[in-house]
Coordinates of C-alpha atoms in Angstrom, one line a residue:
X1 CA 41.7 17.6 -14.6
X2 CA 42.0 14.9 -17.3
X3 CA 39.4 15.1 -20.0
X4 CA 38.1 12.1 -22.0
X5 CA 36.0 12.0 -25.2
X6 CA 33.7 9.0 -25.6
X7 CA 31.4 7.8 -28.4
X8 CA 28.3 8.3 -26.2
X9 CA 27.3 10.3 -23.1
X10 CA 27.3 7.8 -20.3
X11 CA 26.6 10.1 -17.4
X12 CA 24.9 13.4 -17.0
X13 CA 26.1 16.2 -14.8
X14 CA 23.3 17.7 -12.7
X15 CA 25.2 20.2 -10.7
X16 CA 28.0 22.6 -11.5
X17 CA 31.5 21.4 -10.4
X18 CA 32.4 24.8 -9.0
X19 CA 30.6 28.1 -8.4
X20 CA 30.3 30.3 -11.5
X21 CA 32.3 33.1 -9.9
X22 CA 35.2 30.6 -9.3
X23 CA 35.2 29.4 -13.0
X24 CA 37.7 30.4 -15.6
X25 CA 36.7 30.4 -19.2
X26 CA 39.3 28.8 -21.4
X27 CA 40.2 29.8 -24.9
X28 CA 38.7 27.8 -27.7
X29 CA 40.3 24.4 -28.3
X30 CA 40.0 21.5 -30.7
X31 CA 39.6 17.9 -29.7
X32 CA 41.5 16.0 -32.4
X33 CA 40.0 12.8 -33.8
X34 CA 40.5 10.5 -36.8
X35 CA 40.1 7.1 -38.3
X36 CA 41.0 5.1 -41.4
X37 CA 41.0 1.6 -42.9
X38 CA 44.1 -0.5 -43.8
X39 CA 43.6 -4.0 -45.2
X40 CA 45.7 -6.8 -46.5
X41 CA 47.2 -5.9 -49.9
X42 CA 49.9 -6.5 -52.5
X43 CA 52.3 -4.0 -53.8
X44 CA 55.2 -4.0 -56.3
X45 CA 53.0 -6.6 -58.0
X46 CA 51.8 -7.6 -61.4
X47 CA 49.6 -4.8 -63.0
X48 CA 47.8 -5.6 -66.3
X49 CA 47.1 -1.9 -67.0
X50 CA 50.8 -1.0 -67.3
X51 CA 52.0 -4.5 -68.3
X52 CA 54.5 -4.1 -65.4
X53 CA 54.4 -3.8 -61.6
X54 CA 52.9 -1.3 -59.2
X55 CA 55.2 1.1 -57.2
X56 CA 55.9 -0.1 -53.7
X57 CA 53.4 1.6 -51.3
X58 CA 50.8 1.1 -48.7
X59 CA 47.3 2.4 -49.4
X60 CA 44.8 3.4 -46.7
X61 CA 41.1 4.1 -47.2
X62 CA 38.4 6.3 -45.6
X63 CA 40.9 8.5 -43.9
X64 CA 39.3 11.1 -41.7
X65 CA 40.9 13.7 -39.3
X66 CA 40.0 17.2 -38.2
X67 CA 43.7 18.3 -37.8
X68 CA 46.7 18.3 -40.1
X69 CA 48.2 14.8 -39.7
X70 CA 51.0 12.5 -40.8
X71 CA 50.4 8.9 -41.9
X72 CA 53.4 6.9 -40.7
X73 CA 53.9 3.3 -41.8
X74 CA 56.3 1.1 -39.7
X75 CA 57.5 -2.4 -39.3
X76 CA 59.2 -4.2 -36.4
X77 CA 62.9 -4.8 -36.8
X78 CA 64.4 -4.8 -33.3
X79 CA 62.6 -1.5 -33.0
X80 CA 59.7 0.2 -34.6
X81 CA 61.3 1.3 -37.9
X82 CA 59.7 3.8 -40.2
X83 CA 59.1 2.5 -43.7
X84 CA 57.5 5.6 -45.1
X85 CA 55.4 8.6 -44.1
X86 CA 53.2 11.2 -45.7
X87 CA 51.8 14.5 -44.3
X88 CA 48.2 15.5 -45.3
X89 CA 46.3 18.7 -44.5
X90 CA 43.0 18.2 -42.6
X91 CA 40.9 19.5 -45.6
X92 CA 42.1 16.4 -47.6
X93 CA 41.2 14.0 -44.7
X94 CA 37.5 13.8 -45.3
X95 CA 37.1 10.1 -45.8
X96 CA 36.5 10.3 -49.6
X97 CA 39.9 9.3 -51.0
X98 CA 42.5 6.6 -50.8
X99 CA 45.9 7.7 -49.8
X100 CA 49.2 5.9 -50.6
X101 CA 52.4 6.1 -48.6
X102 CA 55.6 5.2 -50.4
X103 CA 57.8 2.4 -49.0
X104 CA 61.2 4.0 -48.8
X105 CA 62.5 1.5 -46.3
X106 CA 61.4 -1.9 -47.6
X107 CA 63.3 -4.1 -45.1
X108 CA 60.0 -5.4 -43.6
X109 CA 58.4 -6.2 -47.0
X110 CA 56.6 -8.6 -47.4
X111 CA 55.1 -8.8 -44.0
X112 CA 52.9 -7.1 -41.4
X113 CA 53.0 -3.3 -41.3
X114 CA 51.3 -0.8 -38.9
X115 CA 50.0 2.6 -40.0
X116 CA 49.7 5.5 -37.5
X117 CA 47.6 8.6 -38.0
X118 CA 49.4 11.2 -35.9
X119 CA 48.5 14.9 -35.5
X120 CA 51.4 17.0 -36.8
X121 CA 51.3 19.1 -33.7
X122 CA 52.2 16.0 -31.6
X123 CA 55.3 15.1 -33.6
X124 CA 58.5 16.5 -32.2
X125 CA 60.4 19.1 -34.1
X126 CA 62.8 16.4 -35.2
X127 CA 62.5 15.6 -38.9
X128 CA 61.7 11.9 -39.3
X129 CA 63.0 9.8 -42.2
X130 CA 62.4 6.3 -43.4
X131 CA 64.6 3.9 -41.5
X132 CA 64.4 5.9 -38.3
X133 CA 62.8 4.6 -35.2
X134 CA 59.4 6.0 -34.4
X135 CA 59.5 7.1 -30.8
X136 CA 56.8 5.8 -28.4
X137 CA 55.7 9.4 -27.6
X138 CA 54.7 9.8 -31.3
X139 CA 52.9 6.4 -31.6
X140 CA 51.1 7.1 -28.3
X141 CA 49.7 10.3 -29.8
X142 CA 48.2 8.5 -32.8
X143 CA 44.5 9.3 -33.5
X144 CA 44.1 5.8 -35.0
X145 CA 46.3 2.7 -35.6
X146 CA 45.8 -0.2 -38.0
X147 CA 47.9 -3.3 -38.8
X148 CA 47.7 -5.4 -42.0
X149 CA 50.0 -7.5 -44.1
X150 CA 51.7 -6.3 -47.3
X151 CA 52.5 -9.1 -49.8
X152 CA 54.2 -9.5 -53.2
X153 CA 52.3 -11.2 -56.0
X154 CA 53.2 -12.2 -59.5
X155 CA 51.1 -13.4 -62.5
X156 CA 52.6 -14.2 -65.9
X157 CA 50.0 -15.0 -68.5
X158 CA 51.7 -15.5 -71.8
X159 CA 50.2 -15.2 -75.3
X160 CA 48.9 -18.4 -76.8
X161 CA 48.5 -19.6 -80.5
X162 CA 46.1 -22.4 -81.3
X163 CA 45.1 -23.9 -84.6
X164 CA 41.7 -25.1 -83.2
X165 CA 39.0 -24.0 -80.8
X166 CA 40.1 -24.1 -77.1
X167 CA 37.4 -25.8 -75.1
X168 CA 39.2 -27.5 -72.2
X169 CA 41.7 -25.4 -70.3
X170 CA 44.3 -22.6 -70.5
X171 CA 47.6 -22.4 -68.8
X172 CA 49.1 -19.5 -66.8
X173 CA 52.9 -19.6 -66.9
X174 CA 53.5 -18.4 -63.3
X175 CA 51.5 -17.4 -60.3
X176 CA 53.1 -16.5 -57.0
X177 CA 52.2 -14.9 -53.7
X178 CA 55.0 -14.2 -51.1
X179 CA 54.1 -13.3 -47.5
X180 CA 56.0 -13.1 -44.2
X181 CA 56.2 -16.9 -44.1
X182 CA 57.5 -17.1 -47.7
X183 CA 54.2 -18.2 -49.3
X184 CA 51.6 -19.7 -47.0
X185 CA 48.6 -17.4 -48.0
X186 CA 46.1 -19.5 -50.1
X187 CA 44.7 -17.9 -53.3
X188 CA 43.1 -18.8 -56.6
X189 CA 43.3 -17.4 -60.1
X190 CA 40.2 -16.4 -62.1
X191 CA 39.8 -15.9 -65.9
X192 CA 37.7 -13.1 -67.2
X193 CA 36.8 -11.2 -70.4
X194 CA 37.9 -7.5 -70.8
X195 CA 36.2 -4.3 -71.4
X196 CA 37.5 -2.3 -74.4
X197 CA 39.5 0.0 -72.0
X198 CA 41.3 -3.0 -70.5
X199 CA 39.2 -3.3 -67.3
X200 CA 38.7 -6.9 -66.2
X201 CA 35.0 -7.8 -66.0
X202 CA 35.2 -9.2 -62.5
X203 CA 31.7 -10.8 -62.3
X204 CA 32.0 -12.8 -65.6
X205 CA 34.0 -15.9 -64.9
X206 CA 35.5 -18.1 -67.7
X207 CA 37.4 -20.3 -65.3
X208 CA 38.9 -20.7 -61.8
X209 CA 42.0 -22.5 -60.6
X210 CA 42.2 -24.9 -57.7
X211 CA 43.5 -23.3 -54.4
X212 CA 47.2 -22.4 -54.7
X213 CA 50.0 -21.0 -52.4
X214 CA 53.5 -19.8 -52.9
X215 CA 55.0 -20.0 -56.4
X216 CA 53.3 -22.1 -59.1
X217 CA 54.4 -22.7 -62.7
X218 CA 52.2 -23.9 -65.6
X219 CA 48.9 -23.5 -63.7
X220 CA 46.1 -25.2 -65.6
X221 CA 42.6 -23.6 -65.4
X222 CA 39.6 -25.4 -66.6
X223 CA 37.3 -23.3 -68.8
X224 CA 33.8 -23.3 -67.3
X225 CA 31.4 -20.8 -65.8
X226 CA 30.3 -20.8 -62.2
X227 CA 27.2 -22.8 -63.1
X228 CA 29.4 -25.5 -64.6
X229 CA 28.7 -24.7 -68.2
X230 CA 31.6 -25.3 -70.5
X231 CA 33.4 -22.4 -72.2
X232 CA 34.9 -22.5 -75.7
X233 CA 37.3 -19.9 -77.0
X234 CA 36.6 -19.8 -80.8
X235 CA 37.7 -16.3 -81.5
X236 CA 41.1 -14.7 -81.0
X237 CA 40.8 -12.2 -78.1
X238 CA 42.5 -10.8 -75.0
X239 CA 41.6 -12.2 -71.6
X240 CA 42.5 -11.3 -68.0
X241 CA 43.6 -13.4 -65.1
X242 CA 43.4 -12.0 -61.5
X243 CA 44.2 -13.2 -58.0
X244 CA 41.7 -13.7 -55.2
X245 CA 42.4 -14.5 -51.6
X246 CA 40.9 -17.7 -50.2
X247 CA 39.2 -17.9 -46.8
X248 CA 40.6 -20.0 -44.0
X249 CA 39.7 -23.7 -44.0
X250 CA 40.6 -24.4 -47.6
X251 CA 43.7 -26.4 -48.5
X252 CA 46.0 -26.3 -51.5
X253 CA 44.3 -28.3 -54.3
X254 CA 40.8 -27.7 -53.1
X255 CA 38.1 -26.5 -55.5
X256 CA 36.3 -23.3 -54.4
X257 CA 33.7 -21.0 -55.9
X258 CA 35.2 -17.6 -56.4
X259 CA 32.2 -15.4 -56.3
X260 CA 32.4 -14.7 -52.6
X261 CA 36.2 -14.5 -52.5
X262 CA 38.1 -11.2 -51.9
X263 CA 40.1 -9.7 -54.7
X264 CA 43.7 -9.1 -53.7
X265 CA 44.1 -5.4 -53.9
X266 CA 47.3 -4.0 -55.5
X267 CA 48.7 -0.8 -54.1
X268 CA 50.4 1.8 -56.4
X269 CA 51.9 5.0 -55.2
X270 CA 50.3 7.1 -57.9
X271 CA 47.1 5.2 -58.5
X272 CA 46.3 3.8 -55.1
X273 CA 44.4 0.4 -55.5
X274 CA 44.7 -0.3 -59.2
X275 CA 41.6 -1.2 -61.2
X276 CA 42.4 -4.9 -61.9
X277 CA 44.2 -5.8 -58.7
X278 CA 47.0 -8.3 -59.1
X279 CA 46.5 -9.3 -62.7
X280 CA 47.9 -10.0 -66.2
X281 CA 46.4 -10.2 -69.6
X282 CA 47.2 -12.3 -72.7
X283 CA 46.2 -12.6 -76.3
X284 CA 44.8 -16.1 -77.1
X285 CA 45.0 -16.4 -80.9
X286 CA 42.8 -19.0 -82.7
X287 CA 44.3 -19.5 -86.1
X288 CA 41.4 -19.9 -88.7
X289 CA 41.6 -22.6 -91.3
X290 CA 41.2 -21.9 -95.0
X291 CA 37.8 -23.6 -95.0
X292 CA 36.6 -21.4 -92.2
X293 CA 37.7 -18.3 -94.1
X294 CA 36.1 -19.5 -97.3
X295 CA 32.8 -20.0 -95.4
X296 CA 32.6 -16.3 -94.3
X297 CA 29.0 -15.3 -94.7
X298 CA 29.5 -11.5 -94.8
X299 CA 32.3 -9.2 -95.9
X300 CA 32.8 -5.5 -95.4
X301 CA 35.6 -2.9 -95.7
X302 CA 36.3 0.4 -93.9
X303 CA 34.8 2.2 -96.9
X304 CA 31.6 0.0 -97.0
X305 CA 28.4 1.5 -95.6
X306 CA 27.7 -1.3 -93.1
X307 CA 26.2 1.1 -90.5
X308 CA 23.0 -0.5 -89.0
X309 CA 23.5 -3.8 -90.9
X310 CA 22.1 -6.9 -89.3
X311 CA 24.3 -10.0 -89.2
X312 CA 23.6 -13.4 -87.9
X313 CA 26.1 -14.9 -85.4
X314 CA 27.3 -18.4 -85.5
X315 CA 29.5 -18.2 -88.5
X316 CA 32.5 -16.2 -89.7
X317 CA 32.4 -12.6 -91.0
X318 CA 35.3 -10.8 -92.7
X319 CA 36.5 -7.2 -92.9
X320 CA 39.0 -5.6 -95.2
X321 CA 41.2 -2.6 -95.0
X322 CA 43.4 -1.1 -97.7
X323 CA 46.5 -0.1 -95.6
X324 CA 49.8 -1.5 -96.9
X325 CA 51.3 -2.3 -93.6
X326 CA 49.8 -5.0 -91.3
X327 CA 47.5 -3.5 -88.7
X328 CA 45.4 -4.8 -85.8
X329 CA 41.6 -4.7 -86.0
X330 CA 39.4 -5.2 -82.9
X331 CA 35.7 -5.9 -82.6
X332 CA 33.7 -4.6 -79.6
X333 CA 30.2 -5.0 -78.3
X334 CA 28.4 -1.8 -77.0
X335 CA 26.8 -2.7 -73.7
X336 CA 25.6 0.8 -72.8
X337 CA 26.5 3.6 -70.4
X338 CA 29.6 4.4 -72.5
X339 CA 31.0 0.9 -71.9
X340 CA 32.0 -1.7 -74.5
X341 CA 33.4 -5.3 -74.3
X342 CA 36.3 -6.5 -76.3
X343 CA 35.1 -9.4 -78.4
X344 CA 37.9 -10.2 -80.8
X345 CA 41.4 -9.2 -81.9
X346 CA 42.8 -9.9 -85.4
X347 CA 45.5 -8.5 -87.6
X348 CA 46.1 -8.2 -91.3
X349 CA 49.3 -9.6 -92.8
X350 CA 51.6 -8.7 -95.6
X351 CA 49.8 -11.4 -97.7
X352 CA 46.2 -10.5 -96.8
X353 CA 44.2 -7.4 -96.1
X354 CA 41.3 -9.4 -94.7
X355 CA 40.6 -10.3 -91.1
X356 CA 38.0 -12.9 -90.0
X357 CA 35.9 -13.0 -86.8
X358 CA 34.2 -16.1 -85.6
X359 CA 30.9 -15.0 -84.1
X360 CA 29.9 -18.4 -82.5
X361 CA 29.9 -17.0 -79.0
X362 CA 28.7 -13.4 -79.8
X363 CA 25.6 -12.4 -78.0
X364 CA 22.9 -10.3 -79.6
X365 CA 23.8 -6.6 -79.6
X366 CA 25.4 -3.6 -81.3
X367 CA 29.0 -4.0 -82.4
X368 CA 31.7 -1.8 -83.9
X369 CA 35.3 -2.0 -85.1
X370 CA 38.4 -0.1 -84.3
X371 CA 41.8 0.1 -86.1
X372 CA 42.8 0.3 -89.8
X373 CA 40.4 3.1 -90.6
X374 CA 37.3 1.5 -88.9
X375 CA 35.3 3.9 -86.7
X376 CA 33.7 3.2 -83.4
X377 CA 30.9 5.5 -84.5
X378 CA 29.8 3.1 -87.2
X379 CA 27.9 0.1 -85.7
X380 CA 26.1 -3.0 -86.8
X381 CA 23.9 -5.5 -85.1
X382 CA 24.6 -9.2 -84.6
X383 CA 21.8 -11.6 -83.7
X384 CA 23.4 -14.2 -81.4
X385 CA 22.8 -17.9 -81.9
X386 CA 20.8 -18.0 -78.7
X387 CA 18.3 -15.6 -80.2
X388 CA 18.0 -17.1 -83.6
X389 CA 15.0 -19.3 -84.4
X390 CA 13.1 -21.1 -87.1
X391 CA 9.6 -21.9 -85.9
X392 CA 6.9 -23.9 -87.6
X393 CA 3.9 -22.1 -86.4
X394 CA 1.2 -24.0 -88.4
X395 CA 1.3 -27.7 -89.5
X396 CA -1.8 -29.7 -90.5
X397 CA -2.6 -32.8 -88.5
X398 CA -3.1 -35.0 -91.6
X399 CA -2.9 -35.0 -95.4
X400 CA -3.5 -37.3 -98.3
X401 CA -0.9 -38.6 -100.8
X402 CA -1.0 -36.3 -103.9
X403 CA -2.1 -33.3 -101.8
X404 CA -0.2 -30.0 -101.4
X405 CA 0.5 -29.5 -97.7
X406 CA 1.0 -26.1 -96.3
X407 CA 3.4 -25.2 -93.4
X408 CA 3.8 -21.7 -91.9
X409 CA 7.3 -20.7 -90.9
X410 CA 8.5 -17.7 -88.9
X411 CA 12.3 -17.3 -88.6
X412 CA 15.0 -14.9 -87.5
X413 CA 18.2 -16.5 -88.7
X414 CA 20.5 -16.5 -91.7
X415 CA 19.0 -19.6 -93.4
X416 CA 16.5 -22.3 -92.4
X417 CA 17.0 -26.0 -93.1
X418 CA 13.8 -28.1 -93.4
X419 CA 13.8 -31.9 -93.1
X420 CA 10.7 -33.9 -93.9
X421 CA 11.0 -37.6 -92.7
X422 CA 8.6 -40.5 -92.9
X423 CA 8.5 -44.2 -92.1
X424 CA 11.4 -44.9 -94.4
X425 CA 13.6 -41.9 -93.5
X426 CA 14.2 -38.5 -95.1
X427 CA 11.8 -37.6 -97.9
X428 CA 12.9 -34.1 -98.6
X429 CA 15.6 -31.5 -97.5
X430 CA 15.1 -27.8 -98.1
X431 CA 17.3 -24.8 -97.5
X432 CA 15.6 -21.3 -97.6
X433 CA 16.1 -17.7 -96.5
X434 CA 13.3 -15.5 -95.2
X435 CA 13.1 -11.9 -94.0
X436 CA 13.7 -11.2 -90.3
X437 CA 10.7 -12.3 -88.2
X438 CA 8.3 -12.3 -91.2
X439 CA 6.1 -15.4 -91.6
X440 CA 5.9 -17.2 -94.9
X441 CA 4.0 -20.3 -96.1
X442 CA 5.7 -23.3 -97.6
X443 CA 3.8 -25.5 -100.1
X444 CA 4.9 -29.2 -100.0
X445 CA 3.8 -31.2 -103.1
X446 CA 3.4 -34.8 -101.9
X447 CA 2.9 -36.0 -105.4
X448 CA 6.4 -34.8 -106.4
X449 CA 8.1 -36.3 -103.3
X450 CA 10.3 -39.3 -104.0
X451 CA 10.9 -38.4 -107.6
X452 CA 14.1 -36.3 -108.3
X453 CA 12.7 -35.5 -111.8
X454 CA 10.0 -33.4 -110.1
X455 CA 12.3 -31.8 -107.5
X456 CA 11.6 -28.3 -108.9
X457 CA 7.9 -28.8 -108.1
X458 CA 8.4 -30.2 -104.6
X459 CA 8.5 -27.0 -102.5
X460 CA 7.3 -23.5 -103.2
X461 CA 6.7 -20.4 -101.1
X462 CA 3.6 -18.3 -100.6
X463 CA 5.1 -15.1 -99.1
X464 CA 8.5 -13.6 -98.7
X465 CA 11.7 -15.7 -98.9
X466 CA 13.9 -17.6 -101.3
X467 CA 14.4 -21.3 -101.7
X468 CA 18.1 -22.0 -102.0
X469 CA 18.1 -25.7 -102.5
X470 CA 15.8 -28.8 -102.5
X471 CA 16.6 -32.5 -102.6
X472 CA 14.4 -35.5 -102.5
X473 CA 15.0 -39.2 -102.0
X474 CA 14.3 -41.5 -105.0
X475 CA 11.5 -44.1 -104.3
X476 CA 9.7 -46.2 -106.9
X477 CA 6.2 -45.6 -105.5
X478 CA 4.0 -42.9 -104.0
X479 CA 4.8 -41.8 -100.5
X480 CA 3.8 -44.6 -98.1
X481 CA 1.1 -43.8 -95.5
X482 CA 2.3 -43.2 -92.0
X483 CA 3.6 -40.6 -89.6
X484 CA 5.8 -37.8 -90.9
X485 CA 7.8 -35.2 -89.1
X486 CA 9.0 -31.8 -90.4
X487 CA 11.8 -30.2 -88.5
X488 CA 13.1 -26.6 -89.0
X489 CA 16.7 -25.9 -88.0
X490 CA 18.2 -22.4 -88.0
X491 CA 21.7 -22.1 -89.6
X492 CA 24.5 -21.4 -88.2
X493 CA 23.6 -22.7 -84.7
X494 CA 22.4 -26.0 -86.1
X495 CA 19.8 -26.5 -83.3
X496 CA 16.4 -27.9 -84.3
X497 CA 13.5 -25.7 -83.4
X498 CA 10.4 -27.7 -84.2
X499 CA 6.9 -26.8 -82.8
X500 CA 4.3 -27.2 -80.1
X501 CA 5.4 -29.0 -76.9
X502 CA 7.7 -26.6 -74.9
X503 CA 11.3 -27.8 -74.8
X504 CA 13.7 -27.1 -71.9
X505 CA 15.0 -24.0 -73.8
X506 CA 11.5 -22.6 -74.0
X507 CA 11.3 -23.1 -77.8
X508 CA 8.9 -25.5 -79.5
X509 CA 9.7 -29.2 -80.0
X510 CA 9.1 -31.4 -83.0
X511 CA 5.6 -32.1 -84.0
X512 CA 4.8 -35.0 -86.4
X513 CA 2.6 -34.5 -89.4
X514 CA 0.4 -37.6 -89.5
X515 CA -1.1 -38.8 -92.8
X516 CA -3.5 -41.5 -93.6

């Protein structure tokens, strides 16, 4: 009698088919079963990890079978032609691993391919080879069958040199996707930062192209995040570009949000689906001017004890090494769980042993250097511009001319610039430094305001800190009565952080000091 195995028991048997004394007990037997997944994928395609191409193969996932089996990949070419095959013992078919089958016969690539999972016991004694026809008896015995398209994809992202900050777009030299129709599959390119190990950070977008298909040269990608915020590349660094498939319904030239799009997987014989998919990386070098180098706020060398130093982002910092030959130095941000992000790439030259890093876009965190004798075990902290502040926490509502007015300041920034303005414009400008997050009190002598001869008596501190510079406007009379405003601005970010009314950023807004 034929026997069938179903997912569920659809009928119960209440009575024996035959009398017990007429039954014959069979020997133990195994009902073979199996399953796997096979999805659309690229192969022989751009691989940023090797700076080359993946080895032609088809990768299947979640392969399960309870008998020794052979995975056979075929394509239609007048008959069902074998492109490649791989035998796998049942103990390795537990659904945990990806398995790649090498394309030996690539006549059907790119194009649709079918994978059969066939018990080895059901294959004939004939030895099958790529290029042979797969007999119907073998395909009929398959435990599972899946069909998907294999495509060829190419990305060429060349290095760039720029003498200024890049804040509009970058260009990818070539992007191509070839399918059975030659190039009808729609796709987009997305730009991302990299981890220190070269892995593309897929969920951090720096830009996305319009919808493309086929071969495209000089693809321009606007630099902006998913929320529309502009992106500026101020520091030399490596970036990655990867390919994502676009859903049906979009046309070439359309704009699309990439966060829900599928990454085009890239199959390699030895590494299965490679980490970065179809991708390429490039070094975008931002050449620093002499003025930017001269403005470097901090300088360290490989022999300097800079461990646990705290630096303020927003400006340029420099590092020096003593090696005679030019060498690359990289800066990384430690993001925890043994993971770090590549934040900058520089190199010394035969003329200079210094490298400079622009920290404008560096977020608050722990950083370390590698190369040229610098050790990843020595770290320092950078306070990002978004976390720097200069807050006026106490300002009197009124004061009299000739009086000493006190303002309380709390800051976590490199320097603070104070501007005191009245009915006729700026009265005084002050630059000062204070310890991290420690409040200090400023004494503003209104009698000395407006007379450069008394500039040394204009501002003083009650508490920690140093006054770096003071200027005052020359007027021929005492300060006029009226409304005055004092504004504190943290340096390097250059963003005013006055007090009291909450601003959209959550920090205080300017508060005028009104005087009779």
